Tab-separated table of C-alpha atoms in Angstrom:
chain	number	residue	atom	x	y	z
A	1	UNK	CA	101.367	102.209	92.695
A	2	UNK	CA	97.956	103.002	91.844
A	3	UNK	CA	95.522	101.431	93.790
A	4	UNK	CA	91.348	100.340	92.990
A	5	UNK	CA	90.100	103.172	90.840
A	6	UNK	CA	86.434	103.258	90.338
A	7	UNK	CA	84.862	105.873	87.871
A	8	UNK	CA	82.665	107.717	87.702
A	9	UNK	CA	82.628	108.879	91.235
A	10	UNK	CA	79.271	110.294	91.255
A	11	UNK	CA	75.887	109.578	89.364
A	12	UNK	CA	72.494	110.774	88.917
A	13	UNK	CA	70.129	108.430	87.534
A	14	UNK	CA	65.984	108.595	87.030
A	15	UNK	CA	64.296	105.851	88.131
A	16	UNK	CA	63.788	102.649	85.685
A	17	UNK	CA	67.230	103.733	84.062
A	18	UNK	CA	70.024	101.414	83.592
A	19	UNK	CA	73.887	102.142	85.026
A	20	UNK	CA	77.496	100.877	84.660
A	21	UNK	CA	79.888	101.575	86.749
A	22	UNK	CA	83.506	100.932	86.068
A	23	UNK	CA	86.163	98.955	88.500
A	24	UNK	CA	89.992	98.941	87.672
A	25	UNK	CA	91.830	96.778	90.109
A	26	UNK	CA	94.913	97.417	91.890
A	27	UNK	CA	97.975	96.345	90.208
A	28	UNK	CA	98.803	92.501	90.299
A	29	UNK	CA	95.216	92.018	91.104
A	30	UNK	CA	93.258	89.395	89.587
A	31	UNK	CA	89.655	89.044	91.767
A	32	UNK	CA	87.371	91.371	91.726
A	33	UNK	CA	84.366	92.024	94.073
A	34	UNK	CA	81.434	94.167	94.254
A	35	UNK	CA	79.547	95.943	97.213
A	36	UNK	CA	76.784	97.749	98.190
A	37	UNK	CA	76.554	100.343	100.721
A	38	UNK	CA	73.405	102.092	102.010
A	39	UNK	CA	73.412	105.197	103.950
A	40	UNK	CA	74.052	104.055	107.638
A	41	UNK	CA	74.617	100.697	106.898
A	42	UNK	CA	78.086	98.251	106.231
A	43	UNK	CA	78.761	96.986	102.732
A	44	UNK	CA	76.453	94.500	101.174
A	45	UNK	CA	78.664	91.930	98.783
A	46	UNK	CA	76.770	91.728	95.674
A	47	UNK	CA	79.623	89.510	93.183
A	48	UNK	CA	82.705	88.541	92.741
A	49	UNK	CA	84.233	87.809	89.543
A	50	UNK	CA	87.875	85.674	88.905
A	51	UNK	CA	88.955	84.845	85.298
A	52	UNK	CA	86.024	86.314	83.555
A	53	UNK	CA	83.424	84.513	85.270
A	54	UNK	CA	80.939	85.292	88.152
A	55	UNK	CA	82.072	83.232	91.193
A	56	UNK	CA	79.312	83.580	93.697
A	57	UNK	CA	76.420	86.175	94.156
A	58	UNK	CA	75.311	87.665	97.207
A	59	UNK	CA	71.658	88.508	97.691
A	60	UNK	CA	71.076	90.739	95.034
A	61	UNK	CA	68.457	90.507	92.200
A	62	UNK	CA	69.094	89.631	88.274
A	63	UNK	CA	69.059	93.818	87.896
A	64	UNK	CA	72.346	93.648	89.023
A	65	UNK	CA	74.982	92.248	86.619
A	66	UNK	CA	78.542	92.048	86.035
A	67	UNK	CA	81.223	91.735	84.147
A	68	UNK	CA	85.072	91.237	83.929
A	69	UNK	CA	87.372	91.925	81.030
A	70	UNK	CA	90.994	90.177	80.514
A	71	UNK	CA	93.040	92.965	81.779
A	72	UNK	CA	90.921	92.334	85.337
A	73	UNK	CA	89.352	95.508	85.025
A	74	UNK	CA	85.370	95.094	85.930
A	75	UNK	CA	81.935	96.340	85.140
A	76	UNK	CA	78.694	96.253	87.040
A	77	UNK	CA	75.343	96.872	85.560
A	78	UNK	CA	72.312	97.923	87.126
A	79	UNK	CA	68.684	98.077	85.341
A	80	UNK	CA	65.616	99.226	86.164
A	81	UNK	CA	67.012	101.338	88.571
A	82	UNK	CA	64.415	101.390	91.559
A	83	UNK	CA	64.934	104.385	94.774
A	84	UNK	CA	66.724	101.872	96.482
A	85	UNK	CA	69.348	101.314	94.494
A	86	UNK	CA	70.755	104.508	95.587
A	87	UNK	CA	74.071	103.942	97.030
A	88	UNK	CA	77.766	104.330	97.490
A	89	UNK	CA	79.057	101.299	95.283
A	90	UNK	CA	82.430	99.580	96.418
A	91	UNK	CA	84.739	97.933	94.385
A	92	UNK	CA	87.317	95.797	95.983
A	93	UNK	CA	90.402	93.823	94.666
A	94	UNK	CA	92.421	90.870	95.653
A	95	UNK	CA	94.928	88.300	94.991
A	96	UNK	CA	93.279	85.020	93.870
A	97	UNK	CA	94.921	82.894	97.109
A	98	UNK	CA	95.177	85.815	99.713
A	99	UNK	CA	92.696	87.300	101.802
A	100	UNK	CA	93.864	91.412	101.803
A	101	UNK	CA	91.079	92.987	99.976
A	102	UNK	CA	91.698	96.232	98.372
A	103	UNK	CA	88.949	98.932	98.308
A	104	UNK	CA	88.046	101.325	95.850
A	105	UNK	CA	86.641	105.068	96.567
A	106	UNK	CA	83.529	104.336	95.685
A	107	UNK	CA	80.628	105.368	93.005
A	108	UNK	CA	77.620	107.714	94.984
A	109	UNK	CA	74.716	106.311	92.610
A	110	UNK	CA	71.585	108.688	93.294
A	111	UNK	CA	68.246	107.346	92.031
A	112	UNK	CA	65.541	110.456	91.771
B	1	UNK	CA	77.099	81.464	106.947
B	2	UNK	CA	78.556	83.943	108.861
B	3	UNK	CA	77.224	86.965	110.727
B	4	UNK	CA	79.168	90.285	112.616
B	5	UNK	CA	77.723	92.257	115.461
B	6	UNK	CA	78.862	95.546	116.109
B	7	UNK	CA	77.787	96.672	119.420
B	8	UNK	CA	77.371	100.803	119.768
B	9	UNK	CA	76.472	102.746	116.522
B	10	UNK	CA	78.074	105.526	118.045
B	11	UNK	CA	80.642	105.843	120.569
B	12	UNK	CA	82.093	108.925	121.601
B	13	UNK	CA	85.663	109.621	123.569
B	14	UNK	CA	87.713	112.414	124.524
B	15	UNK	CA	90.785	113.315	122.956
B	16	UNK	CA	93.621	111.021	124.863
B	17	UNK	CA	91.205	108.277	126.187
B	18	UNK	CA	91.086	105.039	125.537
B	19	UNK	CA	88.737	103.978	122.424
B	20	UNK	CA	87.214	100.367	122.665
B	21	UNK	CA	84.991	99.283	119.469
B	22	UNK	CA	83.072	95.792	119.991
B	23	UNK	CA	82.864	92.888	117.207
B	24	UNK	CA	81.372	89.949	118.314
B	25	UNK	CA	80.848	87.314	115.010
B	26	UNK	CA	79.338	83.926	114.240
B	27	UNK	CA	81.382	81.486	112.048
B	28	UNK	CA	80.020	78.007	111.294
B	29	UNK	CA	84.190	77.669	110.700
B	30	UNK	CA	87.336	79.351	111.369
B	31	UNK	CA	86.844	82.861	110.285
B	32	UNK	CA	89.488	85.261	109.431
B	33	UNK	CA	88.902	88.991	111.265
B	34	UNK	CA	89.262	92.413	109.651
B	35	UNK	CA	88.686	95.812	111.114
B	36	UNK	CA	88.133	98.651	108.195
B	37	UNK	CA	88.052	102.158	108.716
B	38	UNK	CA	86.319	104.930	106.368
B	39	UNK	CA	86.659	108.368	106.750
B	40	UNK	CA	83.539	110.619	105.175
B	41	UNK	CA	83.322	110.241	101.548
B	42	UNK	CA	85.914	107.757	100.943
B	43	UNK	CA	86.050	103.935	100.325
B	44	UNK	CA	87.206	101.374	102.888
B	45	UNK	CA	90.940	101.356	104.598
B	46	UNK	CA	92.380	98.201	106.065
B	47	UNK	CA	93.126	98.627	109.426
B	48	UNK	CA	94.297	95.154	110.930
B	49	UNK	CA	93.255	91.787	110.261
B	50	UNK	CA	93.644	88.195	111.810
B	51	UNK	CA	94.189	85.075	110.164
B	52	UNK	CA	96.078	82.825	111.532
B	53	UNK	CA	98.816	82.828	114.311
B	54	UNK	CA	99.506	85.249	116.917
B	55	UNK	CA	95.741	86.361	118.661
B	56	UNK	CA	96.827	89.962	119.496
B	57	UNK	CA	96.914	91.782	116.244
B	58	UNK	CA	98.264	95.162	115.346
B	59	UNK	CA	97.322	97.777	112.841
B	60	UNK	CA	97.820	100.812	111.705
B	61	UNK	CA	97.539	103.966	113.472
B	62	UNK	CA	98.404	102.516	116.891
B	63	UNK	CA	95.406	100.304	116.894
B	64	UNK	CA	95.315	96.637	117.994
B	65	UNK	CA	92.606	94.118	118.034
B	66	UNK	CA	92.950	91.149	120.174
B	67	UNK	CA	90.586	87.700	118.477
B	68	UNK	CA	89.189	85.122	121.358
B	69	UNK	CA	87.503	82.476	119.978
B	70	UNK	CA	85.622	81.033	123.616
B	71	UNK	CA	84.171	84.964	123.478
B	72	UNK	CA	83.691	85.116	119.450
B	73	UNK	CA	85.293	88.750	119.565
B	74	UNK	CA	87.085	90.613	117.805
B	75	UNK	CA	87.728	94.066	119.567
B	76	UNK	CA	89.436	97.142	118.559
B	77	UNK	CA	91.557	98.657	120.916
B	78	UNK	CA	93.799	102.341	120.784
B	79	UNK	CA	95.279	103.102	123.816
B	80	UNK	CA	94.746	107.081	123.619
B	81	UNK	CA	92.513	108.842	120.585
B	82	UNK	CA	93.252	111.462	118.571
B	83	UNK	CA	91.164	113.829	116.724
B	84	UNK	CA	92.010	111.948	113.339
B	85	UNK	CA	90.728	108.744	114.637
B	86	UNK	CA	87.138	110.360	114.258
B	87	UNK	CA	85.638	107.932	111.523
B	88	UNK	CA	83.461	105.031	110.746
B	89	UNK	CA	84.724	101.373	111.525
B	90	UNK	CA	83.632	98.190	110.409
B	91	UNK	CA	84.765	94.599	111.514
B	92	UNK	CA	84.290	91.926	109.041
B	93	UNK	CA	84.704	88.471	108.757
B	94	UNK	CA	85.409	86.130	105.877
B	95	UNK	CA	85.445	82.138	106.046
B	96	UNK	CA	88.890	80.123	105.404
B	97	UNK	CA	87.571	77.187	103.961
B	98	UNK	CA	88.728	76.296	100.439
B	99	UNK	CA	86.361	76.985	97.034
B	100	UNK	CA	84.590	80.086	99.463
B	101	UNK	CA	84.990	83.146	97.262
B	102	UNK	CA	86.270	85.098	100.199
B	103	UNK	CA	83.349	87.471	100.265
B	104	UNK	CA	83.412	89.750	103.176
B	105	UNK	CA	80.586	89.801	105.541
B	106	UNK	CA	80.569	93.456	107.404
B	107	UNK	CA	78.921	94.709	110.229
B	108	UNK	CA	76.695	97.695	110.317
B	109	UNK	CA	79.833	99.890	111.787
B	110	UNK	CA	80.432	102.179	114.905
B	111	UNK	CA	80.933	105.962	114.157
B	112	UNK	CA	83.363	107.115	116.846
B	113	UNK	CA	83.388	111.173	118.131
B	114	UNK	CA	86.656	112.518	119.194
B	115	UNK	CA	85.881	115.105	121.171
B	116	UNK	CA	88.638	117.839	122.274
């Protein structure tokens, strides 16, 4: 059973460049979240997104952008790409009405 | 809101001793408690988590973490490391209440050394 797979796994991007990075949840899956993880630091939750629509938003700015397709699977846009936004991105997967969280590999975004 | 403190960036153990890894958390409501592991270059592995129930929870791996809410920890516990265990670990917590998208608030982790 295939689990969260999250492409590609690494990026190189020049400042003031947009992204997307792609999410496919694990099987049976519906919700799909978003995170953020610095060097050194724990994840940041940036969205979540449940029957095509965005559900709640963490602190992020409107850069940051998301989508999710009917087949669950999910994209998330960055623009403007600043230094900061470079990161290991986290997509995570869940059952609508359960709490285990599934985690993807991750996408290393590097902003130069 | 909801907040996790991970005490110890790094802690280091010997092979064979006991490994203790601190969570303390701040819940306006009754949270529900995960402990995540991640090796280098890889996403985020469930450990254990607590919901409801039974306070003493165990994990994978031989690891246990034991939630007491008059304390507002969340501790993770292996009786006797191994060189595998060498990783990064992150509690989080998440709030129960109904129409909360479940997002899950991590600490800043605790990169534990297993040294031979």
């Amino acid at each position: 059973d295939a689990g969260v797979t999250q492409s590609p796994t690494h990026l190189i991007k020049t400042r003031g460049q947009q992204v997307t990075l792609r999410c496919s949840p694990k099987s049976g899956h519906d919700t799909v979240s978003w995170y953020q993880q610095a060097l050194g630091q724990g994840p940041q939750f940036i969205f979540q997104y449940y029957e095509e629509e965005e559900r709640q938003r963490g602190n992020f700015p409107d850069r940051f952008s998301g989508h999710q397709f009917p087949n669950y699977s999910s994209e998330l846009n960055v623009n403007a790409l600043l230094l900061g936004d470079s990161a290991l991105y986290l997509c995570a997967s869940r059952v609508a009405d359960f709490y285990g969280y599934t985690f993807g590999s991750g996408t290393r975004l590097t902003v130069v | 809101a909801q907040s996790v403190t991970q005490l110890g960036s790094h802690v280091s153990v010997s092979e064979g001793a006991l490994v203790l890894l601190r969570c303390n958390y701040s819940s306006s409501v009754p949270p529900y408690l995960f402990w995540y592991v991640q090796y280098p270059n890889q996403g985020l592995q469930l450990l254990l988590k607590y919901t409801t129930g039974a306070t003493l929870v165990k994990g994978i791996n031989g690891f246990e973490a034991e939630f007491k809410k008059s304390e507002t920890s969340f501790h993770l516990t292996k009786p006797s490391a191994h060189m595998s265990d060498a990783a990064e670990y992150f509690c989080a917590v998440t709030l129960i209440s109904s129409g909360s998208a479940r997002q899950l608030t991590f600490g800043s982790g605790t990169q534990l050394t297993v040294l031979p």
